[in-house]
PDB file of C-alpha atoms in Angstrom:
ATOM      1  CA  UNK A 834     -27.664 -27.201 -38.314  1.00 45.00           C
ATOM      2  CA  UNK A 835     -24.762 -25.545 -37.210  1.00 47.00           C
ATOM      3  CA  UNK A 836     -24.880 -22.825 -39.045  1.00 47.00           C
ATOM      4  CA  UNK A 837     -28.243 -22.105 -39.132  1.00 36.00           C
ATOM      5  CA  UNK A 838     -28.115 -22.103 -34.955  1.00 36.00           C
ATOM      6  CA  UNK A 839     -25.024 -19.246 -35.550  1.00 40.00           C
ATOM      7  CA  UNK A 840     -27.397 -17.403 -37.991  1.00 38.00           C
ATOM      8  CA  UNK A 841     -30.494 -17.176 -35.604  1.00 33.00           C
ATOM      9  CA  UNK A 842     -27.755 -16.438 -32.782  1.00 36.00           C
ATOM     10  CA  UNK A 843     -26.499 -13.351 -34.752  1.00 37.00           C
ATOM     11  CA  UNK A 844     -29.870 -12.124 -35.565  1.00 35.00           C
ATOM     12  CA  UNK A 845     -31.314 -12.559 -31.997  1.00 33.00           C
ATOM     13  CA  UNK A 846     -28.255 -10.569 -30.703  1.00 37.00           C
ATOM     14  CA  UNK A 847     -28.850  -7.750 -33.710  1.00 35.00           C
ATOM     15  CA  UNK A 848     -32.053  -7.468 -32.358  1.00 35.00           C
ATOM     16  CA  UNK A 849     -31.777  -7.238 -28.747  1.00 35.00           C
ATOM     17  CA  UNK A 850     -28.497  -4.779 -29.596  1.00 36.00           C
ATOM     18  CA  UNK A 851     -31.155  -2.550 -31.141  1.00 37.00           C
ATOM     19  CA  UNK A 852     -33.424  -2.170 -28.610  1.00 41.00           C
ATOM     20  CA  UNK A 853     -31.095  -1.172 -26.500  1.00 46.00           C
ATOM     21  CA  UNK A 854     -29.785   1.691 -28.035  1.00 56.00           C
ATOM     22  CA  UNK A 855     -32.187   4.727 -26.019  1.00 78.00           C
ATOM     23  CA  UNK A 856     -32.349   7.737 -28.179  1.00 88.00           C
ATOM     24  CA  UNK A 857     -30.941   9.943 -29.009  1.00 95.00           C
ATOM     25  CA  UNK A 858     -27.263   8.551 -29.146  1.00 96.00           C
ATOM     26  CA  UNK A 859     -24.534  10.922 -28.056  1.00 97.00           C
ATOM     27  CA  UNK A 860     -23.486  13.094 -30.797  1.00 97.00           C
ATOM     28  CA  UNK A 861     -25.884  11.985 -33.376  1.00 97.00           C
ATOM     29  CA  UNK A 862     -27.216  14.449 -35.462  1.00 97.00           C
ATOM     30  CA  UNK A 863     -30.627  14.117 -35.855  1.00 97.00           C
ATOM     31  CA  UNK A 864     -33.810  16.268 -37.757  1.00 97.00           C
ATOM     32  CA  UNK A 865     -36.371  16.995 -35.160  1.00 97.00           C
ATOM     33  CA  UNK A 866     -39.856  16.249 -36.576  1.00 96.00           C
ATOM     34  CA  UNK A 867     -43.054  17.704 -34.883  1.00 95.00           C
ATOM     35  CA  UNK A 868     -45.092  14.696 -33.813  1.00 92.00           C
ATOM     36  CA  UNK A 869     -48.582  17.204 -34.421  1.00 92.00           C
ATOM     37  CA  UNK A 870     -47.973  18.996 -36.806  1.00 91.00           C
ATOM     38  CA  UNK A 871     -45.765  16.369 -39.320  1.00 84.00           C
ATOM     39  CA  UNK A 872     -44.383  18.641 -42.015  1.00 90.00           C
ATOM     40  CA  UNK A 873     -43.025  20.944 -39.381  1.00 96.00           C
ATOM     41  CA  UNK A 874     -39.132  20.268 -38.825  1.00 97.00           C
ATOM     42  CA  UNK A 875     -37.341  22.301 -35.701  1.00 98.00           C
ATOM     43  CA  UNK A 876     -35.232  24.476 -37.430  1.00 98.00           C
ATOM     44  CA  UNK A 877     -33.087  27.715 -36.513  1.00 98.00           C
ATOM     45  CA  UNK A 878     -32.990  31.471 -38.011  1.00 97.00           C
ATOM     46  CA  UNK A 879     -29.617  31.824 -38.623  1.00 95.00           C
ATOM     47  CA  UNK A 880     -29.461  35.543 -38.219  1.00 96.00           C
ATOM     48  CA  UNK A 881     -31.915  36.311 -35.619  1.00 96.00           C
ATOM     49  CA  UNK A 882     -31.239  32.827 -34.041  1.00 97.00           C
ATOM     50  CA  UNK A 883     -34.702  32.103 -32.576  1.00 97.00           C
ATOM     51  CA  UNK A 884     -36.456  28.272 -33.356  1.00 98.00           C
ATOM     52  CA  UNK A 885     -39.100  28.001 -34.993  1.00 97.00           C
ATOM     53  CA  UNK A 886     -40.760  25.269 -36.978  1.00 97.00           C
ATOM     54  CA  UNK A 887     -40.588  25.037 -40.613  1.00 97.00           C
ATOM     55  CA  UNK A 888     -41.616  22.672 -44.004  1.00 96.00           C
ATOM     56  CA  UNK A 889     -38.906  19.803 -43.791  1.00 95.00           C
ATOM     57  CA  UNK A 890     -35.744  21.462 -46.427  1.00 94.00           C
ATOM     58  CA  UNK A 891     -33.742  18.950 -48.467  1.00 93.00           C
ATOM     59  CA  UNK A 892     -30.343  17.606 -47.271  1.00 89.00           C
ATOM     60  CA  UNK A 893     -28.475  20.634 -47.809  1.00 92.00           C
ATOM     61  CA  UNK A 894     -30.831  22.637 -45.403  1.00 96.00           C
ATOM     62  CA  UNK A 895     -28.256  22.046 -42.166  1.00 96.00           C
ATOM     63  CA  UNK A 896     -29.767  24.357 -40.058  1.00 97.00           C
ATOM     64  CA  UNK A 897     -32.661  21.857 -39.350  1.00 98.00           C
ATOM     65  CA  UNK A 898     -29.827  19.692 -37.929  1.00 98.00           C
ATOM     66  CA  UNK A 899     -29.146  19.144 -34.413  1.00 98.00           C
ATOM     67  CA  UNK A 900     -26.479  17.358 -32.998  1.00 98.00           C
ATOM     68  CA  UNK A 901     -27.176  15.987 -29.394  1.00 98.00           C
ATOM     69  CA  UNK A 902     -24.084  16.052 -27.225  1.00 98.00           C
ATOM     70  CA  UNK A 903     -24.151  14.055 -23.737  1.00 97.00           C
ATOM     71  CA  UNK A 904     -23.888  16.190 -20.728  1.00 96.00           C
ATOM     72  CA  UNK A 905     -23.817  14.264 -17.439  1.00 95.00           C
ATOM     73  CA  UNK A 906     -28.140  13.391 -17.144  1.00 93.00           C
ATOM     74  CA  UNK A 907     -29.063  15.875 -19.573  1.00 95.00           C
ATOM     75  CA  UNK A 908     -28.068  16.979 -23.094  1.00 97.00           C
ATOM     76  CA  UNK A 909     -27.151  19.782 -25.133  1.00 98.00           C
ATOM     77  CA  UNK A 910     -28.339  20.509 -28.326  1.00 98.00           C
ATOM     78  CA  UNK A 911     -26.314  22.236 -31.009  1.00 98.00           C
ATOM     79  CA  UNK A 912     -27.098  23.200 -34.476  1.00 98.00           C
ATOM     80  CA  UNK A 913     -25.023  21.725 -37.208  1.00 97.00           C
ATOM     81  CA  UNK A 914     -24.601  24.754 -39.132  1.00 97.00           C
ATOM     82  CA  UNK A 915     -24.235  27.627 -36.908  1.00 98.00           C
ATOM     83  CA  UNK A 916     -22.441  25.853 -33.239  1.00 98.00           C
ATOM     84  CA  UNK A 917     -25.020  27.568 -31.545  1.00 98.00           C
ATOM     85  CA  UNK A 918     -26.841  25.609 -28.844  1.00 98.00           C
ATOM     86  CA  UNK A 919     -30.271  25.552 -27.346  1.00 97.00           C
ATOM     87  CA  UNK A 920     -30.891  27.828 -24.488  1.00 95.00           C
ATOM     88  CA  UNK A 921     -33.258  26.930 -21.599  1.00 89.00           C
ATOM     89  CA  UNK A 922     -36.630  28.776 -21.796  1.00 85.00           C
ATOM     90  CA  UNK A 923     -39.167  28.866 -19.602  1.00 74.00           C
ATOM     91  CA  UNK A 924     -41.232  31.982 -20.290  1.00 77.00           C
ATOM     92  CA  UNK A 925     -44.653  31.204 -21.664  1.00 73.00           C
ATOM     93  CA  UNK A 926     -45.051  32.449 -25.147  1.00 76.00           C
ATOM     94  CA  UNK A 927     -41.305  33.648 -25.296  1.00 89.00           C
ATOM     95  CA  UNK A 928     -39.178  31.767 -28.360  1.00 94.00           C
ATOM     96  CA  UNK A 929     -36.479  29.331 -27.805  1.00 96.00           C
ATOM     97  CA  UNK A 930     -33.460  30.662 -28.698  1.00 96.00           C
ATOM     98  CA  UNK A 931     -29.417  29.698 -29.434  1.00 98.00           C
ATOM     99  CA  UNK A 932     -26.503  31.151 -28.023  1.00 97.00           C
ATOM    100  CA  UNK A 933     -22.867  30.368 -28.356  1.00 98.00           C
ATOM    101  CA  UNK A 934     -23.023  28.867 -24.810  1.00 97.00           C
ATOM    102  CA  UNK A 935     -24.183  25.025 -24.192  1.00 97.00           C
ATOM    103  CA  UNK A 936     -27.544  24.595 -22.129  1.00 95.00           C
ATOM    104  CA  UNK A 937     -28.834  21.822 -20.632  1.00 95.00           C
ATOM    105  CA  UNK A 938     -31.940  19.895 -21.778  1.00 95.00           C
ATOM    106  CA  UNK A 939     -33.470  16.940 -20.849  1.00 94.00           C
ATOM    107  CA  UNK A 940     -35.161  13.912 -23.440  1.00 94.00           C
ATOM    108  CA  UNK A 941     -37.967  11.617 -22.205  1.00 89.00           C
ATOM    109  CA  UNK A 942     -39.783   9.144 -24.448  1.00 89.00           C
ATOM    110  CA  UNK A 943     -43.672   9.859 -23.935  1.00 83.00           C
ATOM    111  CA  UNK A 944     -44.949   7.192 -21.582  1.00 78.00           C
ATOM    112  CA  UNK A 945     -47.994   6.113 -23.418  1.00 80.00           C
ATOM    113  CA  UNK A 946     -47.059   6.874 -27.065  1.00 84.00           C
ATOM    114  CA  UNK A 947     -43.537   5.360 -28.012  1.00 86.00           C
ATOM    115  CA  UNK A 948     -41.598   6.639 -29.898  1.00 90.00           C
ATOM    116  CA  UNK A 949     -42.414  10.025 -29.682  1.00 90.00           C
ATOM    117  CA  UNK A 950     -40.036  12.154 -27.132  1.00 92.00           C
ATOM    118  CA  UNK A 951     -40.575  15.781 -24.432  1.00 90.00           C
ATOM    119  CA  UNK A 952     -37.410  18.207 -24.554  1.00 93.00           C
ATOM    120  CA  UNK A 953     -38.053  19.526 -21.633  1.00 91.00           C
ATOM    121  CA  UNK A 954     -35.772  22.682 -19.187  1.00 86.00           C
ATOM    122  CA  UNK A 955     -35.360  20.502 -16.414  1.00 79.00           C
ATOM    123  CA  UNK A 956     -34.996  16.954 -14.866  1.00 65.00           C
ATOM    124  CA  UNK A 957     -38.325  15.294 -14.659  1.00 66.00           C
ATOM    125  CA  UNK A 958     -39.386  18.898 -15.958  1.00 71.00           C
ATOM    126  CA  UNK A 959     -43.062  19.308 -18.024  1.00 72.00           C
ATOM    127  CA  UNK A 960     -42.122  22.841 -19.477  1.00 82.00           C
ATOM    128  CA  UNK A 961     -40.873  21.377 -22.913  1.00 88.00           C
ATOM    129  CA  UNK A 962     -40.109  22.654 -26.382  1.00 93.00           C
ATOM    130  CA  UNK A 963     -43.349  23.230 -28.392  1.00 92.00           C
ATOM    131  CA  UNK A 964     -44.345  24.019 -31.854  1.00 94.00           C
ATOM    132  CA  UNK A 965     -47.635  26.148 -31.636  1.00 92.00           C
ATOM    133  CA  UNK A 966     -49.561  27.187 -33.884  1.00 91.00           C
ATOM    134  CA  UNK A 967     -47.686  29.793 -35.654  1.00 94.00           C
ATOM    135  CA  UNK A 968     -45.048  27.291 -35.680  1.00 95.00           C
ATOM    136  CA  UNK A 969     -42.797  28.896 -32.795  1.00 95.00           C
ATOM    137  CA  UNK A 970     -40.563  26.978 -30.700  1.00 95.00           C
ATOM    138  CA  UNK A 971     -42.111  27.878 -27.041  1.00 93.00           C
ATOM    139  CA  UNK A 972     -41.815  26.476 -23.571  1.00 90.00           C
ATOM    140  CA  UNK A 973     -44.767  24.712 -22.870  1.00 86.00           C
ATOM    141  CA  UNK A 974     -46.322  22.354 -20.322  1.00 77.00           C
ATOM    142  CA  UNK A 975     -45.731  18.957 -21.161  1.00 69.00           C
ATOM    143  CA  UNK A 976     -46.666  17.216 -18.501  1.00 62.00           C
ATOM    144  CA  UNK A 977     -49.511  15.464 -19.438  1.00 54.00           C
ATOM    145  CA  UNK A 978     -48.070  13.495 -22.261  1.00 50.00           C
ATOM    146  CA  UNK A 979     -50.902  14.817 -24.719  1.00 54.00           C
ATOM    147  CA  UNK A 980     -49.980  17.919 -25.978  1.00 61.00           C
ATOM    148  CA  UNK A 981     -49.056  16.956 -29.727  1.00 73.00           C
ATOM    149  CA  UNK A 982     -47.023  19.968 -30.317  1.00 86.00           C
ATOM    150  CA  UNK A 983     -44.696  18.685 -27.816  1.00 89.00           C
ATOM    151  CA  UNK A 984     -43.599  15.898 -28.839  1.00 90.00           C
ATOM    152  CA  UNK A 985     -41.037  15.896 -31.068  1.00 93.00           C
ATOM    153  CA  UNK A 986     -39.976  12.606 -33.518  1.00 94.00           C
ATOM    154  CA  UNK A 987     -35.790  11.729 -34.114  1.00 94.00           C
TER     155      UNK A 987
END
């Protein structure tokens, strides 16, 4: 009896150890998924160093890799392969970009959808990263927590 009380004990505290971890985890690295459009992965030109979204590459394909660092309420968010981070963006239309310098982002989980986050330029911001539909990373309005392209899955 004993030991089947430690078992459940172990896998109750597993559990409740899971949900507790928030994504994303400081200085995970993590492939960005388009919530709309599914087979569209964030992913950076290396040379011209604008986002855009692109067909999911296989493991070797590093620059659809982001590693989220913690910075105080917010995050940055550098590419694996080329240190460049995120910059903020907030012209309509105008590409996300990456630049040698760290930017601050913010990461909400949608509030009626779960699981599915908003990257967004500032602090209970709505202008978010977006993948539209020629599959450009642009600032858009986020706000209402229905605009597929969005949302963004870790």
């Amino acid at each position: 009896m004993k030991k089947l009380f430690n078992t459940l004990f172990i896998m109750l505290a597993s559990i409740s150890l899971m949900q507790a971890q928030s994504i994303p985890v400081d200085s995970a690295i993590y492939r960005l998924v388009n919530a709309y459009r599914t087979n569209a992965v964030m992913t950076e030109d290396i040379s011209a160093h604008n986002i855009y979204c692109t067909a999911k590459g296989d493991a070797n394909s590093y620059n659809q890799l982001w590693m989220f660092i913690k910075n105080g309420t917010g995050w940055n968010i550098q590419n694996v392969f080329t240190g460049q981070y995120i910059q903020n963006q907030s012209e309509t239309y105008a590409l996300f970009t990456t630049a040698s310098t760290p930017k601050m982002l913010y990461v909400s989980e949608n509030s009626t959808i779960a699981g599915n986050y908003n990257i967004v330029n500032s602090n209970g911001g709505n202008w978010g990263m977006h993948c539209d539909a020629a599959y450009d990373v642009v600032p858009w309005y986020s706000g209402s927590n229905t605009a597929g392209g969005s949302e963004w899955l870790f």
